[in-house]
Amino acid sequence: MPKVRWLSHSCFWVETGGKKLLIDPFLTGNPLAKEKPDRLHPDYILLTHGHSDHLGDGLAIAQKTGATIVAPNELAVYCGSKGATVHPMHIGGGWDFDFGRIKLTIAHHGSGGGEDGTLYLGNPCGFLIISEGKTLYHAGDTGIFYDMKLIGEMNPIDLALLPIGDNFTMGPDDAVKATELLAPRAVIPMHYDTFGLIEQDPQAFAKNAAKTGAKIVVLEIGDEYEY
Ligand code: NI
Ligand code: MN
């Protein structure tokens, strides 16, 4: 069975199809992160967008390990210009990798990067990761959108990773509605408590979201979950 390990914020370590995937590796400068980027040797690094709390250590890890960065085209090209091996994709597109399929979804958000965060790095995305007969959805940073219903209908989701932090993304109430629209088997909340503007009570979210019928799994940082 595929498994995810929550490394804090929107950062997850995924093992599936015999490969190791690292999503949105914001570790350095993250007050809640326990994992050290030097210890991570992923095969792939998936980046939802260029914001520093998602791109994070992605370039440094890719440069050191040779891991392939999978990201929306503009962000992938930027990472490639810094010496990383990249696989550019874009929203709506899927690709069959050696561990399974990745498909990019929309995310309503920004994606500025560079020194001061204003460098244009294209559109943000979410990821569908389909491997071992299971479908994982990492929503990235996004507000709620009604097409979540379509995403769930066309790709029955085993595990959805949803932001609940509010301010920059969906808050808990919208994430409950997102759970209803996506109709996943299970949900893990993410993107909360890392810094002051996104403090939330994940247990309160879990209580409300469980009414949709999904299993809500509140992980401690470092915990694993098989899906
Ligand atoms: Ni962001
Ligand atoms: Mn963010």
Coordinates of C-alpha atoms and ligand atoms in Angstrom, one line a residue:
M1 CA 0.0 0.0 0.0
P2 CA 1.2 3.5 -0.7
K3 CA 2.0 5.6 2.3
V4 CA 2.5 9.3 3.1
R5 CA 4.5 10.9 5.9
W6 CA 3.7 14.4 6.9
L7 CA 6.8 16.5 7.3
S8 CA 4.7 19.6 8.3
H9 CA 3.0 22.4 6.4
S10 CA 2.2 21.1 2.9
C11 CA 5.2 18.9 2.8
F12 CA 4.7 15.1 2.4
W13 CA 7.0 12.2 1.8
V14 CA 5.2 9.6 -0.4
E15 CA 6.3 6.0 -1.1
T16 CA 4.5 4.3 -3.9
G17 CA 5.3 2.2 -6.9
G18 CA 8.8 1.6 -5.6
K19 CA 9.7 5.3 -5.7
K20 CA 10.0 8.1 -3.2
L21 CA 8.2 11.4 -3.9
L22 CA 8.7 14.6 -1.9
I23 CA 6.0 17.2 -2.2
D24 CA 6.5 20.9 -1.4
P25 CA 9.6 20.5 0.8
F26 CA 9.5 23.6 3.0
L27 CA 11.9 22.5 5.8
T28 CA 14.7 25.1 6.2
G29 CA 13.1 28.1 8.0
N30 CA 10.0 26.1 8.9
P31 CA 9.6 26.3 12.7
L32 CA 7.6 23.1 12.9
A33 CA 9.7 20.9 10.6
K34 CA 11.8 18.1 12.3
E35 CA 13.2 16.6 9.2
K36 CA 16.5 17.8 7.8
P37 CA 16.7 18.2 4.0
D38 CA 20.1 16.6 3.9
R39 CA 18.6 13.3 5.0
L40 CA 16.1 13.2 2.2
H41 CA 16.9 11.3 -1.0
P42 CA 13.7 11.3 -3.1
D43 CA 13.4 10.1 -6.7
Y44 CA 11.0 12.9 -7.5
I45 CA 10.2 16.4 -6.0
L46 CA 6.7 17.7 -6.8
L47 CA 6.2 21.4 -6.5
T48 CA 2.7 22.9 -6.5
H49 CA 3.9 26.5 -6.9
G50 CA 6.8 28.9 -6.4
H51 CA 6.0 30.4 -3.0
S52 CA 8.9 29.9 -0.6
D53 CA 6.8 27.8 1.8
H54 CA 6.4 25.2 -1.0
L55 CA 9.5 25.5 -3.3
G56 CA 11.4 25.5 0.0
D57 CA 14.4 23.3 -0.1
G58 CA 13.3 21.7 -3.4
L59 CA 16.1 23.2 -5.6
A60 CA 18.8 22.4 -3.1
I61 CA 17.6 18.8 -2.7
A62 CA 17.3 18.3 -6.4
Q63 CA 20.7 19.7 -7.1
K64 CA 22.3 17.5 -4.5
T65 CA 20.4 14.2 -5.1
G66 CA 19.6 14.5 -8.9
A67 CA 15.9 14.0 -8.1
T68 CA 13.6 15.1 -10.9
I69 CA 11.4 18.1 -10.2
V70 CA 7.9 17.8 -11.4
A71 CA 6.1 21.2 -11.6
P72 CA 4.0 23.5 -13.7
N73 CA 6.0 24.5 -16.8
E74 CA 7.2 28.0 -15.8
L75 CA 8.4 26.8 -12.3
A76 CA 10.0 23.7 -13.9
V77 CA 11.9 25.9 -16.4
Y78 CA 13.0 28.1 -13.6
C79 CA 14.3 25.1 -11.6
G80 CA 16.0 23.8 -14.7
S81 CA 17.8 27.1 -15.2
K82 CA 19.2 26.6 -11.7
G83 CA 20.6 23.2 -12.7
A84 CA 17.9 20.8 -11.6
T85 CA 16.6 17.9 -13.6
V86 CA 13.0 18.8 -14.4
H87 CA 9.8 17.3 -15.9
P88 CA 7.6 20.2 -16.9
M89 CA 3.8 19.7 -16.9
H90 CA 0.7 21.8 -16.9
I91 CA -2.8 22.0 -15.7
G92 CA -5.1 19.2 -17.1
G93 CA -2.1 17.2 -18.3
G94 CA -1.0 13.8 -17.1
W95 CA 2.1 11.7 -17.6
D96 CA 2.9 8.1 -16.9
F97 CA 6.0 8.0 -14.8
D98 CA 7.9 4.8 -13.7
F99 CA 5.9 4.7 -10.4
G100 CA 2.5 5.7 -11.7
R101 CA 0.6 8.7 -13.2
I102 CA 0.7 12.3 -12.2
K103 CA -2.0 14.7 -13.3
L104 CA -2.1 18.4 -12.6
T105 CA -5.2 20.2 -11.4
I106 CA -6.1 23.8 -11.0
A107 CA -5.4 25.7 -7.8
H108 CA -6.7 29.2 -7.2
H109 CA -3.7 31.0 -5.8
G110 CA -0.4 32.7 -6.8
S111 CA 3.0 31.4 -7.7
G112 CA 5.6 34.3 -7.3
G113 CA 9.2 33.4 -6.5
G114 CA 12.7 34.7 -6.8
E115 CA 14.5 36.9 -4.3
D116 CA 11.5 39.1 -3.3
G117 CA 8.7 36.7 -4.2
T118 CA 7.5 38.7 -7.3
L119 CA 9.2 36.7 -10.0
Y120 CA 6.5 35.2 -12.3
L121 CA 6.6 31.4 -12.1
G122 CA 3.3 30.6 -13.8
N123 CA 0.2 29.1 -12.3
P124 CA 0.0 27.1 -9.1
C125 CA -1.4 23.6 -9.3
G126 CA -2.6 20.6 -7.3
F127 CA -1.4 17.0 -8.0
L128 CA -3.3 13.8 -8.6
I129 CA -0.9 10.9 -8.0
I130 CA -2.3 7.6 -9.2
S131 CA -0.2 4.5 -8.3
E132 CA -0.7 1.0 -7.0
G133 CA -4.4 1.4 -7.8
K134 CA -4.7 4.3 -5.4
T135 CA -5.3 8.0 -6.0
L136 CA -3.8 10.7 -3.9
Y137 CA -4.8 14.3 -4.3
H138 CA -2.6 17.1 -3.0
A139 CA -4.6 20.3 -3.4
G140 CA -1.6 22.7 -3.1
D141 CA -2.5 26.1 -1.9
T142 CA -6.0 26.9 -3.1
G143 CA -9.4 28.4 -2.3
I144 CA -12.4 26.1 -2.7
F145 CA -13.6 25.6 -6.3
Y146 CA -16.7 23.8 -7.6
D147 CA -14.6 21.7 -10.1
M148 CA -13.4 19.7 -7.0
K149 CA -16.6 17.8 -7.7
L150 CA -15.5 17.0 -11.2
I151 CA -12.0 16.0 -10.0
G152 CA -13.5 13.6 -7.5
E153 CA -16.0 12.2 -10.0
M154 CA -13.4 11.5 -12.6
N155 CA -10.7 10.3 -10.2
P156 CA -12.1 8.6 -7.2
I157 CA -9.8 9.8 -4.5
D158 CA -8.4 7.5 -1.7
L159 CA -6.7 10.3 0.2
A160 CA -7.0 14.1 -0.2
L161 CA -4.5 16.5 1.4
L162 CA -6.3 19.7 1.9
P163 CA -5.2 23.1 3.3
I164 CA -7.2 24.4 6.2
G165 CA -5.1 27.4 7.4
D166 CA -7.4 30.2 6.1
N167 CA -5.9 33.6 5.1
F168 CA -3.8 32.3 2.2
T169 CA -6.0 29.2 1.3
M170 CA -9.2 27.6 2.2
G171 CA -10.1 27.8 5.9
P172 CA -11.7 25.0 7.8
D173 CA -15.3 25.6 6.8
D174 CA -14.4 25.8 3.1
A175 CA -12.3 22.6 3.5
V176 CA -15.3 20.8 4.9
K177 CA -17.3 21.8 1.8
A178 CA -14.3 20.8 -0.3
T179 CA -14.4 17.3 1.3
E180 CA -18.0 17.1 0.4
L181 CA -17.3 18.0 -3.2
L182 CA -14.3 15.8 -3.6
A183 CA -15.9 12.8 -1.8
P184 CA -12.5 11.2 -1.0
R185 CA -12.2 8.1 1.2
A186 CA -9.9 9.9 3.6
V187 CA -8.6 13.5 4.2
I188 CA -5.5 14.8 5.9
P189 CA -5.5 18.5 6.8
M190 CA -2.4 20.5 6.0
H191 CA -1.1 24.1 5.8
Y192 CA -2.0 25.2 9.3
D193 CA -0.1 26.4 12.5
T194 CA 3.2 26.8 10.7
F195 CA 3.1 30.6 11.2
G196 CA 0.9 33.1 12.8
L197 CA -1.7 33.8 10.1
I198 CA -2.8 30.2 9.7
E199 CA -3.4 28.9 13.2
Q200 CA -6.3 26.4 13.3
D201 CA -7.8 23.6 15.3
P202 CA -7.5 20.5 13.1
Q203 CA -9.7 18.5 15.5
A204 CA -12.6 20.9 15.0
F205 CA -12.2 20.6 11.2
A206 CA -12.1 16.8 11.6
K207 CA -15.3 16.7 13.6
N208 CA -17.2 18.8 11.0
A209 CA -15.6 17.1 7.9
A210 CA -16.4 13.6 9.2
K211 CA -20.0 14.4 8.7
T212 CA -19.4 14.1 5.0
G213 CA -18.6 10.4 5.5
A214 CA -14.9 10.7 4.8
K215 CA -12.3 9.5 7.3
I216 CA -10.5 12.5 8.6
V217 CA -6.9 11.8 9.7
V218 CA -5.2 14.4 11.8
L219 CA -1.5 13.6 11.7
E220 CA 1.3 14.6 14.1
I221 CA 4.3 15.9 12.3
G222 CA 6.4 12.9 11.3
D223 CA 3.5 10.5 11.3
E224 CA 2.8 8.0 8.5
Y225 CA -0.5 7.0 7.0
E226 CA -1.1 4.1 4.5
Y227 CA -3.9 4.7 2.0
Ligands
NI1 NI 1.3 29.7 -1.5
MN2 MN 1.5 28.3 1.3

